[in-house]
PDB file of C-alpha atoms in Angstrom:
ATOM      1  CA  UNK L   1     109.060  95.198  81.884  1.00 88.00           C
ATOM      2  CA  UNK L   2     111.299  97.154  85.612  1.00 95.00           C
ATOM      3  CA  UNK L   3     111.429  97.488  89.822  1.00 96.00           C
ATOM      4  CA  UNK L   4     110.357 100.389  92.188  1.00 97.00           C
ATOM      5  CA  UNK L   5     111.490  99.770  95.453  1.00 96.00           C
ATOM      6  CA  UNK L   6     108.715 101.611  97.879  1.00 96.00           C
ATOM      7  CA  UNK L   7     108.676 101.219 101.242  1.00 93.00           C
ATOM      8  CA  UNK L   8     111.744  98.855 101.489  1.00 95.00           C
ATOM      9  CA  UNK L   9     110.714  96.322  99.383  1.00 96.00           C
ATOM     10  CA  UNK L  10     110.908  96.067  95.871  1.00 97.00           C
ATOM     11  CA  UNK L  11     108.286  94.978  93.415  1.00 97.00           C
ATOM     12  CA  UNK L  12     108.204  93.708  89.730  1.00 97.00           C
ATOM     13  CA  UNK L  13     106.013  95.855  87.887  1.00 98.00           C
ATOM     14  CA  UNK L  14     105.187  95.940  83.963  1.00 98.00           C
ATOM     15  CA  UNK L  15     103.235  99.647  83.058  1.00 98.00           C
ATOM     16  CA  UNK L  16     101.041 100.284  79.750  1.00 98.00           C
ATOM     17  CA  UNK L  17     100.213 103.671  78.192  1.00 97.00           C
ATOM     18  CA  UNK L  18     101.029 107.166  78.883  1.00 96.00           C
ATOM     19  CA  UNK L  19     103.114 107.503  82.296  1.00 95.00           C
ATOM     20  CA  UNK L  20     100.863 110.692  82.882  1.00 94.00           C
ATOM     21  CA  UNK L  21      97.946 109.371  82.460  1.00 97.00           C
ATOM     22  CA  UNK L  22      95.416 108.926  85.449  1.00 97.00           C
ATOM     23  CA  UNK L  23      96.891 105.466  87.156  1.00 98.00           C
ATOM     24  CA  UNK L  24      95.668 102.188  87.842  1.00 98.00           C
ATOM     25  CA  UNK L  25      97.406 100.021  90.020  1.00 98.00           C
ATOM     26  CA  UNK L  26      96.780  96.317  89.335  1.00 98.00           C
ATOM     27  CA  UNK L  27      97.821  93.978  92.330  1.00 98.00           C
ATOM     28  CA  UNK L  28      98.550  90.638  91.025  1.00 93.00           C
ATOM     29  CA  UNK L  29      97.432  87.749  92.421  1.00 93.00           C
ATOM     30  CA  UNK L  30      99.982  86.504  93.575  1.00 94.00           C
ATOM     31  CA  UNK L  31     102.237  87.523  90.182  1.00 96.00           C
ATOM     32  CA  UNK L  32     101.156  90.056  87.788  1.00 98.00           C
ATOM     33  CA  UNK L  33     101.101  88.100  84.770  1.00 97.00           C
ATOM     34  CA  UNK L  34      96.842  86.884  86.998  1.00 97.00           C
ATOM     35  CA  UNK L  35      96.025  90.192  84.591  1.00 98.00           C
ATOM     36  CA  UNK L  36      95.277  89.175  80.923  1.00 97.00           C
ATOM     37  CA  UNK L  37      97.102  91.730  78.168  1.00 98.00           C
ATOM     38  CA  UNK L  38      94.868  92.192  76.188  1.00 98.00           C
ATOM     39  CA  UNK L  39      93.089  94.383  79.906  1.00 98.00           C
ATOM     40  CA  UNK L  40      95.738  95.964  81.055  1.00 98.00           C
ATOM     41  CA  UNK L  41      96.240  97.214  76.561  1.00 98.00           C
ATOM     42  CA  UNK L  42      92.747  97.862  76.757  1.00 98.00           C
ATOM     43  CA  UNK L  43      92.577 100.088  80.094  1.00 98.00           C
ATOM     44  CA  UNK L  44      96.081 102.570  78.372  1.00 98.00           C
ATOM     45  CA  UNK L  45      93.923 102.645  75.040  1.00 98.00           C
ATOM     46  CA  UNK L  46      91.265 103.898  77.283  1.00 98.00           C
ATOM     47  CA  UNK L  47      93.522 106.959  78.983  1.00 98.00           C
ATOM     48  CA  UNK L  48      95.160 105.523  81.222  1.00 98.00           C
ATOM     49  CA  UNK L  49      98.645 105.109  82.742  1.00 98.00           C
ATOM     50  CA  UNK L  50      98.341 101.251  83.725  1.00 98.00           C
ATOM     51  CA  UNK L  51     101.067  99.425  86.023  1.00 98.00           C
ATOM     52  CA  UNK L  52     100.474  95.612  86.792  1.00 98.00           C
ATOM     53  CA  UNK L  53     103.143  94.339  89.859  1.00 98.00           C
ATOM     54  CA  UNK L  54     103.953  91.421  91.565  1.00 97.00           C
ATOM     55  CA  UNK L  55     103.143  90.610  95.192  1.00 97.00           C
ATOM     56  CA  UNK L  56     106.491  89.621  97.498  1.00 97.00           C
ATOM     57  CA  UNK L  57     107.477  85.996  96.848  1.00 95.00           C
ATOM     58  CA  UNK L  58     106.446  86.128  93.211  1.00 95.00           C
ATOM     59  CA  UNK L  59     108.132  87.764  89.933  1.00 94.00           C
ATOM     60  CA  UNK L  60     111.366  90.285  90.886  1.00 93.00           C
ATOM     61  CA  UNK L  61     109.159  91.400  93.740  1.00 96.00           C
ATOM     62  CA  UNK L  62     112.117  90.508  96.963  1.00 95.00           C
ATOM     63  CA  UNK L  63     111.255  86.850  97.383  1.00 93.00           C
ATOM     64  CA  UNK L  64     112.923  85.588 100.927  1.00 91.00           C
ATOM     65  CA  UNK L  65     111.210  82.674 102.196  1.00 92.00           C
ATOM     66  CA  UNK L  66     107.909  82.013 100.689  1.00 93.00           C
ATOM     67  CA  UNK L  67     107.342  78.990 102.769  1.00 93.00           C
ATOM     68  CA  UNK L  68     107.970  81.057 106.571  1.00 94.00           C
ATOM     69  CA  UNK L  69     106.352  84.872 105.364  1.00 95.00           C
ATOM     70  CA  UNK L  70     107.804  87.324 107.393  1.00 94.00           C
ATOM     71  CA  UNK L  71     105.021  90.065 106.199  1.00 97.00           C
ATOM     72  CA  UNK L  72     101.736  89.911 107.114  1.00 98.00           C
ATOM     73  CA  UNK L  73      98.455  90.716 104.759  1.00 98.00           C
ATOM     74  CA  UNK L  74      98.218  94.215 106.116  1.00 98.00           C
ATOM     75  CA  UNK L  75     102.352  94.516 104.623  1.00 98.00           C
ATOM     76  CA  UNK L  76     101.426  93.427 101.340  1.00 98.00           C
ATOM     77  CA  UNK L  77      98.219  96.237 101.651  1.00 98.00           C
ATOM     78  CA  UNK L  78     100.880  99.308 103.192  1.00 98.00           C
ATOM     79  CA  UNK L  79     103.168  97.784 100.172  1.00 98.00           C
ATOM     80  CA  UNK L  80     100.224  98.477  97.522  1.00 98.00           C
ATOM     81  CA  UNK L  81      99.844 102.370  98.594  1.00 98.00           C
ATOM     82  CA  UNK L  82     103.206 102.331  99.013  1.00 98.00           C
ATOM     83  CA  UNK L  83     104.033 101.852  95.028  1.00 98.00           C
ATOM     84  CA  UNK L  84     100.999 104.144  94.154  1.00 97.00           C
ATOM     85  CA  UNK L  85     103.076 106.968  96.397  1.00 97.00           C
ATOM     86  CA  UNK L  86     106.015 106.078  93.868  1.00 97.00           C
ATOM     87  CA  UNK L  87     104.607 106.011  90.876  1.00 96.00           C
ATOM     88  CA  UNK L  88     103.157 109.563  91.481  1.00 91.00           C
ATOM     89  CA  UNK L  89      99.919 110.248  89.668  1.00 80.00           C
ATOM     90  CA  UNK L  90      97.993 111.092  92.699  1.00 85.00           C
ATOM     91  CA  UNK L  91      95.407 108.455  93.784  1.00 97.00           C
ATOM     92  CA  UNK L  92      95.723 105.351  92.065  1.00 98.00           C
ATOM     93  CA  UNK L  93      92.711 103.265  90.994  1.00 98.00           C
ATOM     94  CA  UNK L  94      92.928 100.050  92.453  1.00 98.00           C
ATOM     95  CA  UNK L  95      92.978  96.518  91.159  1.00 98.00           C
ATOM     96  CA  UNK L  96      93.329  92.855  92.680  1.00 98.00           C
ATOM     97  CA  UNK L  97      92.390  89.635  91.471  1.00 98.00           C
ATOM     98  CA  UNK L  98      92.449  86.603  93.807  1.00 97.00           C
ATOM     99  CA  UNK L  99      94.422  86.682  96.498  1.00 97.00           C
ATOM    100  CA  UNK L 100      94.809  90.349  95.724  1.00 98.00           C
ATOM    101  CA  UNK L 101      91.180  91.671  96.202  1.00 98.00           C
ATOM    102  CA  UNK L 102      91.850  90.744  99.631  1.00 98.00           C
ATOM    103  CA  UNK L 103      94.735  93.081  99.578  1.00 98.00           C
ATOM    104  CA  UNK L 104      93.435  95.569  97.678  1.00 98.00           C
ATOM    105  CA  UNK L 105      90.099  95.518  99.678  1.00 98.00           C
ATOM    106  CA  UNK L 106      92.698  96.026 102.626  1.00 98.00           C
ATOM    107  CA  UNK L 107      94.462  99.056 100.755  1.00 98.00           C
ATOM    108  CA  UNK L 108      91.559 100.931 100.365  1.00 98.00           C
ATOM    109  CA  UNK L 109      90.507 100.849 104.470  1.00 98.00           C
ATOM    110  CA  UNK L 110      94.089 100.642 105.777  1.00 98.00           C
ATOM    111  CA  UNK L 111      95.095 103.917 103.386  1.00 98.00           C
ATOM    112  CA  UNK L 112      92.453 105.852 101.767  1.00 98.00           C
ATOM    113  CA  UNK L 113      94.105 108.371 100.600  1.00 97.00           C
ATOM    114  CA  UNK L 114      95.862 106.787  98.238  1.00 98.00           C
ATOM    115  CA  UNK L 115      93.548 105.204  95.739  1.00 98.00           C
ATOM    116  CA  UNK L 116      90.941 107.057  93.973  1.00 98.00           C
ATOM    117  CA  UNK L 117      88.339 104.201  92.796  1.00 98.00           C
ATOM    118  CA  UNK L 118      88.629  99.892  93.370  1.00 98.00           C
ATOM    119  CA  UNK L 119      87.821  97.580  91.527  1.00 98.00           C
ATOM    120  CA  UNK L 120      87.342  93.904  93.333  1.00 98.00           C
ATOM    121  CA  UNK L 121      87.901  90.703  90.439  1.00 98.00           C
ATOM    122  CA  UNK L 122      86.887  86.316  92.102  1.00 98.00           C
ATOM    123  CA  UNK L 123      88.014  87.428  95.570  1.00 98.00           C
ATOM    124  CA  UNK L 124      85.902  86.957  98.713  1.00 98.00           C
ATOM    125  CA  UNK L 125      85.866  89.741 101.907  1.00 98.00           C
ATOM    126  CA  UNK L 126      87.868  86.808 104.116  1.00 98.00           C
ATOM    127  CA  UNK L 127      91.076  85.240 104.691  1.00 97.00           C
ATOM    128  CA  UNK L 128      92.327  82.012 103.507  1.00 94.00           C
ATOM    129  CA  UNK L 129      90.415  78.889 105.017  1.00 93.00           C
ATOM    130  CA  UNK L 130      87.168  77.931 105.779  1.00 95.00           C
ATOM    131  CA  UNK L 131      84.459  81.263 105.329  1.00 97.00           C
ATOM    132  CA  UNK L 132      81.806  82.519 107.130  1.00 98.00           C
ATOM    133  CA  UNK L 133      78.525  80.722 107.548  1.00 98.00           C
ATOM    134  CA  UNK L 134      76.749  82.513 104.862  1.00 98.00           C
ATOM    135  CA  UNK L 135      79.519  82.213 102.298  1.00 98.00           C
ATOM    136  CA  UNK L 136      79.795  79.526  99.736  1.00 98.00           C
ATOM    137  CA  UNK L 137      82.762  77.960  99.910  1.00 98.00           C
ATOM    138  CA  UNK L 138      85.373  75.782  97.481  1.00 97.00           C
ATOM    139  CA  UNK L 139      83.410  73.483  95.171  1.00 98.00           C
ATOM    140  CA  UNK L 140      85.035  70.643  97.510  1.00 97.00           C
ATOM    141  CA  UNK L 141      84.431  68.482  94.322  1.00 98.00           C
ATOM    142  CA  UNK L 142      87.007  70.902  91.868  1.00 98.00           C
ATOM    143  CA  UNK L 143      89.241  71.240  95.150  1.00 97.00           C
ATOM    144  CA  UNK L 144      89.792  66.944  95.298  1.00 98.00           C
ATOM    145  CA  UNK L 145      90.806  66.596  91.938  1.00 98.00           C
ATOM    146  CA  UNK L 146      93.126  70.432  92.135  1.00 96.00           C
ATOM    147  CA  UNK L 147      94.684  69.086  94.634  1.00 94.00           C
ATOM    148  CA  UNK L 148      95.128  65.021  94.250  1.00 97.00           C
ATOM    149  CA  UNK L 149      96.869  65.871  91.359  1.00 97.00           C
ATOM    150  CA  UNK L 150     100.937  65.490  91.600  1.00 97.00           C
ATOM    151  CA  UNK L 151     102.831  68.101  91.523  1.00 96.00           C
ATOM    152  CA  UNK L 152     105.140  68.610  88.547  1.00 97.00           C
ATOM    153  CA  UNK L 153     109.121  68.802  88.501  1.00 96.00           C
ATOM    154  CA  UNK L 154     109.439  72.404  88.974  1.00 95.00           C
ATOM    155  CA  UNK L 155     113.147  72.242  87.469  1.00 94.00           C
ATOM    156  CA  UNK L 156     111.047  71.294  84.455  1.00 96.00           C
ATOM    157  CA  UNK L 157     109.235  74.174  82.300  1.00 96.00           C
ATOM    158  CA  UNK L 158     107.248  71.762  80.196  1.00 98.00           C
ATOM    159  CA  UNK L 159     105.592  69.897  83.236  1.00 97.00           C
ATOM    160  CA  UNK L 160     104.653  72.966  84.904  1.00 97.00           C
ATOM    161  CA  UNK L 161     103.037  74.714  81.798  1.00 98.00           C
ATOM    162  CA  UNK L 162     101.014  70.990  80.981  1.00 98.00           C
ATOM    163  CA  UNK L 163     100.608  71.494  84.953  1.00 98.00           C
ATOM    164  CA  UNK L 164      98.974  74.186  84.925  1.00 98.00           C
ATOM    165  CA  UNK L 165      96.817  73.623  82.165  1.00 98.00           C
ATOM    166  CA  UNK L 166      95.662  71.134  83.530  1.00 98.00           C
ATOM    167  CA  UNK L 167      94.516  72.834  86.761  1.00 98.00           C
ATOM    168  CA  UNK L 168      93.325  75.897  84.185  1.00 98.00           C
ATOM    169  CA  UNK L 169      90.933  73.110  83.091  1.00 98.00           C
ATOM    170  CA  UNK L 170      89.317  71.505  86.369  1.00 98.00           C
ATOM    171  CA  UNK L 171      88.239  75.224  87.453  1.00 98.00           C
ATOM    172  CA  UNK L 172      86.799  75.795  84.273  1.00 98.00           C
ATOM    173  CA  UNK L 173      89.387  78.389  82.336  1.00 98.00           C
ATOM    174  CA  UNK L 174      91.088  78.275  79.037  1.00 98.00           C
ATOM    175  CA  UNK L 175      93.400  75.651  79.766  1.00 98.00           C
ATOM    176  CA  UNK L 176      95.539  77.088  76.162  1.00 98.00           C
ATOM    177  CA  UNK L 177      96.467  80.384  78.128  1.00 97.00           C
ATOM    178  CA  UNK L 178      96.470  78.784  80.790  1.00 98.00           C
ATOM    179  CA  UNK L 179      99.865  76.434  79.660  1.00 98.00           C
ATOM    180  CA  UNK L 180     101.397  79.743  78.146  1.00 98.00           C
ATOM    181  CA  UNK L 181     100.938  82.082  81.066  1.00 98.00           C
ATOM    182  CA  UNK L 182     102.942  79.404  83.818  1.00 98.00           C
ATOM    183  CA  UNK L 183     105.636  79.373  80.977  1.00 98.00           C
ATOM    184  CA  UNK L 184     106.345  82.878  81.760  1.00 97.00           C
ATOM    185  CA  UNK L 185     105.996  82.961  84.639  1.00 97.00           C
ATOM    186  CA  UNK L 186     107.888  80.300  84.767  1.00 96.00           C
ATOM    187  CA  UNK L 187     110.972  81.707  82.662  1.00 96.00           C
ATOM    188  CA  UNK L 188     110.355  85.290  85.599  1.00 94.00           C
ATOM    189  CA  UNK L 189     110.577  83.349  88.931  1.00 94.00           C
ATOM    190  CA  UNK L 190     114.065  83.599  90.565  1.00 87.00           C
ATOM    191  CA  UNK L 191     115.315  80.095  90.506  1.00 85.00           C
ATOM    192  CA  UNK L 192     113.552  76.807  90.170  1.00 85.00           C
ATOM    193  CA  UNK L 193     113.382  76.165  94.021  1.00 89.00           C
ATOM    194  CA  UNK L 194     110.214  74.243  94.318  1.00 91.00           C
ATOM    195  CA  UNK L 195     109.049  76.494  97.226  1.00 91.00           C
ATOM    196  CA  UNK L 196     109.259  79.872  94.525  1.00 93.00           C
ATOM    197  CA  UNK L 197     107.736  78.042  91.828  1.00 93.00           C
ATOM    198  CA  UNK L 198     105.054  76.623  93.789  1.00 93.00           C
ATOM    199  CA  UNK L 199     104.454  80.349  95.590  1.00 93.00           C
ATOM    200  CA  UNK L 200     104.641  81.758  92.014  1.00 95.00           C
ATOM    201  CA  UNK L 201     102.364  79.149  90.353  1.00 96.00           C
ATOM    202  CA  UNK L 202      99.866  78.461  92.875  1.00 94.00           C
ATOM    203  CA  UNK L 203      99.755  81.477  95.139  1.00 92.00           C
ATOM    204  CA  UNK L 204     100.000  79.163  98.388  1.00 88.00           C
ATOM    205  CA  UNK L 205     102.720  81.478 100.127  1.00 92.00           C
ATOM    206  CA  UNK L 206      99.063  83.623 101.175  1.00 93.00           C
ATOM    207  CA  UNK L 207      97.560  80.965 102.564  1.00 92.00           C
ATOM    208  CA  UNK L 208     100.762  81.068 105.407  1.00 94.00           C
ATOM    209  CA  UNK L 209      99.876  84.802 106.520  1.00 96.00           C
ATOM    210  CA  UNK L 210      99.090  85.994 109.108  1.00 97.00           C
ATOM    211  CA  UNK L 211      95.445  87.883 108.038  1.00 97.00           C
ATOM    212  CA  UNK L 212      94.606  88.976 111.502  1.00 96.00           C
ATOM    213  CA  UNK L 213      91.988  91.070 112.293  1.00 97.00           C
ATOM    214  CA  UNK L 214      88.912  90.431 110.128  1.00 98.00           C
ATOM    215  CA  UNK L 215      88.328  92.659 107.260  1.00 98.00           C
ATOM    216  CA  UNK L 216      84.338  92.362 106.454  1.00 98.00           C
ATOM    217  CA  UNK L 217      83.329  93.846 108.729  1.00 98.00           C
ATOM    218  CA  UNK L 218      84.535  96.808 107.455  1.00 98.00           C
ATOM    219  CA  UNK L 219      83.810  96.916 104.228  1.00 98.00           C
ATOM    220  CA  UNK L 220      81.143  99.551 105.245  1.00 98.00           C
ATOM    221  CA  UNK L 221      83.607 102.228 105.014  1.00 98.00           C
ATOM    222  CA  UNK L 222      84.970 102.406 101.282  1.00 98.00           C
ATOM    223  CA  UNK L 223      84.248 105.296 100.259  1.00 98.00           C
ATOM    224  CA  UNK L 224      85.453 105.057  96.982  1.00 98.00           C
ATOM    225  CA  UNK L 225      84.018 104.173  93.852  1.00 98.00           C
ATOM    226  CA  UNK L 226      83.700 100.245  93.579  1.00 98.00           C
ATOM    227  CA  UNK L 227      83.371  97.451  90.749  1.00 99.00           C
ATOM    228  CA  UNK L 228      83.072  93.844  91.734  1.00 99.00           C
ATOM    229  CA  UNK L 229      83.704  91.933  88.748  1.00 99.00           C
ATOM    230  CA  UNK L 230      83.207  87.358  89.389  1.00 98.00           C
ATOM    231  CA  UNK L 231      83.272  84.981  87.159  1.00 98.00           C
ATOM    232  CA  UNK L 232      79.200  82.659  87.444  1.00 98.00           C
ATOM    233  CA  UNK L 233      81.642  80.009  86.972  1.00 98.00           C
ATOM    234  CA  UNK L 234      84.276  80.632  89.120  1.00 98.00           C
ATOM    235  CA  UNK L 235      84.580  77.375  91.957  1.00 98.00           C
ATOM    236  CA  UNK L 236      87.737  78.598  93.815  1.00 97.00           C
ATOM    237  CA  UNK L 237      85.456  80.800  95.239  1.00 98.00           C
ATOM    238  CA  UNK L 238      82.133  81.140  94.221  1.00 98.00           C
ATOM    239  CA  UNK L 239      79.904  84.153  92.500  1.00 98.00           C
ATOM    240  CA  UNK L 240      77.887  84.580  96.032  1.00 98.00           C
ATOM    241  CA  UNK L 241      81.758  86.201  97.117  1.00 98.00           C
ATOM    242  CA  UNK L 242      81.611  88.463  94.938  1.00 98.00           C
ATOM    243  CA  UNK L 243      77.527  89.302  95.482  1.00 98.00           C
ATOM    244  CA  UNK L 244      78.442  88.989  98.971  1.00 98.00           C
ATOM    245  CA  UNK L 245      81.115  92.528  98.356  1.00 98.00           C
ATOM    246  CA  UNK L 246      78.670  93.879  96.541  1.00 98.00           C
ATOM    247  CA  UNK L 247      76.147  94.606  99.151  1.00 98.00           C
ATOM    248  CA  UNK L 248      77.901  96.088 101.442  1.00 98.00           C
ATOM    249  CA  UNK L 249      80.292  98.513 100.224  1.00 98.00           C
ATOM    250  CA  UNK L 250      78.372 101.361 100.134  1.00 98.00           C
ATOM    251  CA  UNK L 251      77.362 101.889  95.941  1.00 98.00           C
ATOM    252  CA  UNK L 252      79.413  99.961  94.911  1.00 98.00           C
ATOM    253  CA  UNK L 253      78.506  97.485  91.392  1.00 98.00           C
ATOM    254  CA  UNK L 254      78.753  93.966  89.769  1.00 98.00           C
ATOM    255  CA  UNK L 255      79.742  92.947  87.401  1.00 98.00           C
ATOM    256  CA  UNK L 256      78.775  89.167  86.761  1.00 98.00           C
ATOM    257  CA  UNK L 257      80.478  87.456  83.878  1.00 98.00           C
ATOM    258  CA  UNK L 258      78.471  84.884  82.628  1.00 98.00           C
ATOM    259  CA  UNK L 259      81.557  82.678  80.603  1.00 97.00           C
ATOM    260  CA  UNK L 260      83.668  83.064  83.297  1.00 98.00           C
ATOM    261  CA  UNK L 261      85.587  80.856  86.317  1.00 98.00           C
ATOM    262  CA  UNK L 262      88.776  82.875  87.950  1.00 98.00           C
ATOM    263  CA  UNK L 263      90.188  83.503  84.957  1.00 98.00           C
ATOM    264  CA  UNK L 264      89.925  87.329  82.666  1.00 98.00           C
ATOM    265  CA  UNK L 265      89.412  85.636  79.913  1.00 97.00           C
ATOM    266  CA  UNK L 266      90.425  87.395  76.573  1.00 97.00           C
ATOM    267  CA  UNK L 267      86.813  88.182  75.370  1.00 97.00           C
ATOM    268  CA  UNK L 268      85.616  89.460  78.760  1.00 98.00           C
ATOM    269  CA  UNK L 269      88.248  92.337  77.869  1.00 98.00           C
ATOM    270  CA  UNK L 270      86.182  94.895  76.271  1.00 98.00           C
ATOM    271  CA  UNK L 271      83.134  94.277  78.684  1.00 98.00           C
ATOM    272  CA  UNK L 272      85.818  94.972  82.195  1.00 98.00           C
ATOM    273  CA  UNK L 273      87.030  97.928  80.452  1.00 98.00           C
ATOM    274  CA  UNK L 274      84.367 100.072  80.346  1.00 98.00           C
ATOM    275  CA  UNK L 275      83.675  99.429  83.440  1.00 98.00           C
ATOM    276  CA  UNK L 276      86.628 100.116  84.319  1.00 98.00           C
ATOM    277  CA  UNK L 277      87.121 103.562  83.080  1.00 98.00           C
ATOM    278  CA  UNK L 278      83.629 104.560  83.782  1.00 97.00           C
ATOM    279  CA  UNK L 279      84.580 104.443  88.266  1.00 95.00           C
ATOM    280  CA  UNK L 280      86.929 106.458  87.056  1.00 79.00           C
TER     281      UNK L 280
END
């Protein structure tokens, strides 16, 4: 694990595989650990140089004030393009998960020469907030349960891990895996200040970003091979969001993981890897 400086921004990264192989760049949602080790390792075994990275205000990337971010969604998209350029090896296969999928959509639209392929996992084609009328919103019962819980003591590693595990159970993800990931995220978060820990664990900083202008209407402009992966049991961004994206990006393939929710479970790593490798 190391850092790379591009366009004045430090990005925390972790690499897998041969540095000289084609680059697959994984945008975290918001931390790089949103991308499971099993998937990264399989992509590397498939002949790719895999780099997962933290968005700003998470992990080892530039952290300023998660409660009042002085950057926009467009800035995060430009970060992805600059990081791909700094890492070399030509245009990159860009993948984004959750809110990282929003970054990835805009990055490919705004910086098309930087990317050779696009994978979008568990995301939607509009910014945080109320969705378009034709898109399914968050499951409200799930959201009520999720946000009715009191915040943990962010200075207490075990309490934070337990909070994450309970949230995963509500969302339909694996609580054991979520607990382990939350502990790793806690260990690599720069300090225990509640806003910084919350940004790393919950990605709440993203809800405060300026995500204008809309990009959904531009999705038909995407020309690179595209894979849309979505969990059938995703209650945060229901599967209709992935279906809507796949319908409008020319030639996009939709892969629905029947037993998955918001995370990519290790059991699906082989299937997702194979689909990603076919894109290039």
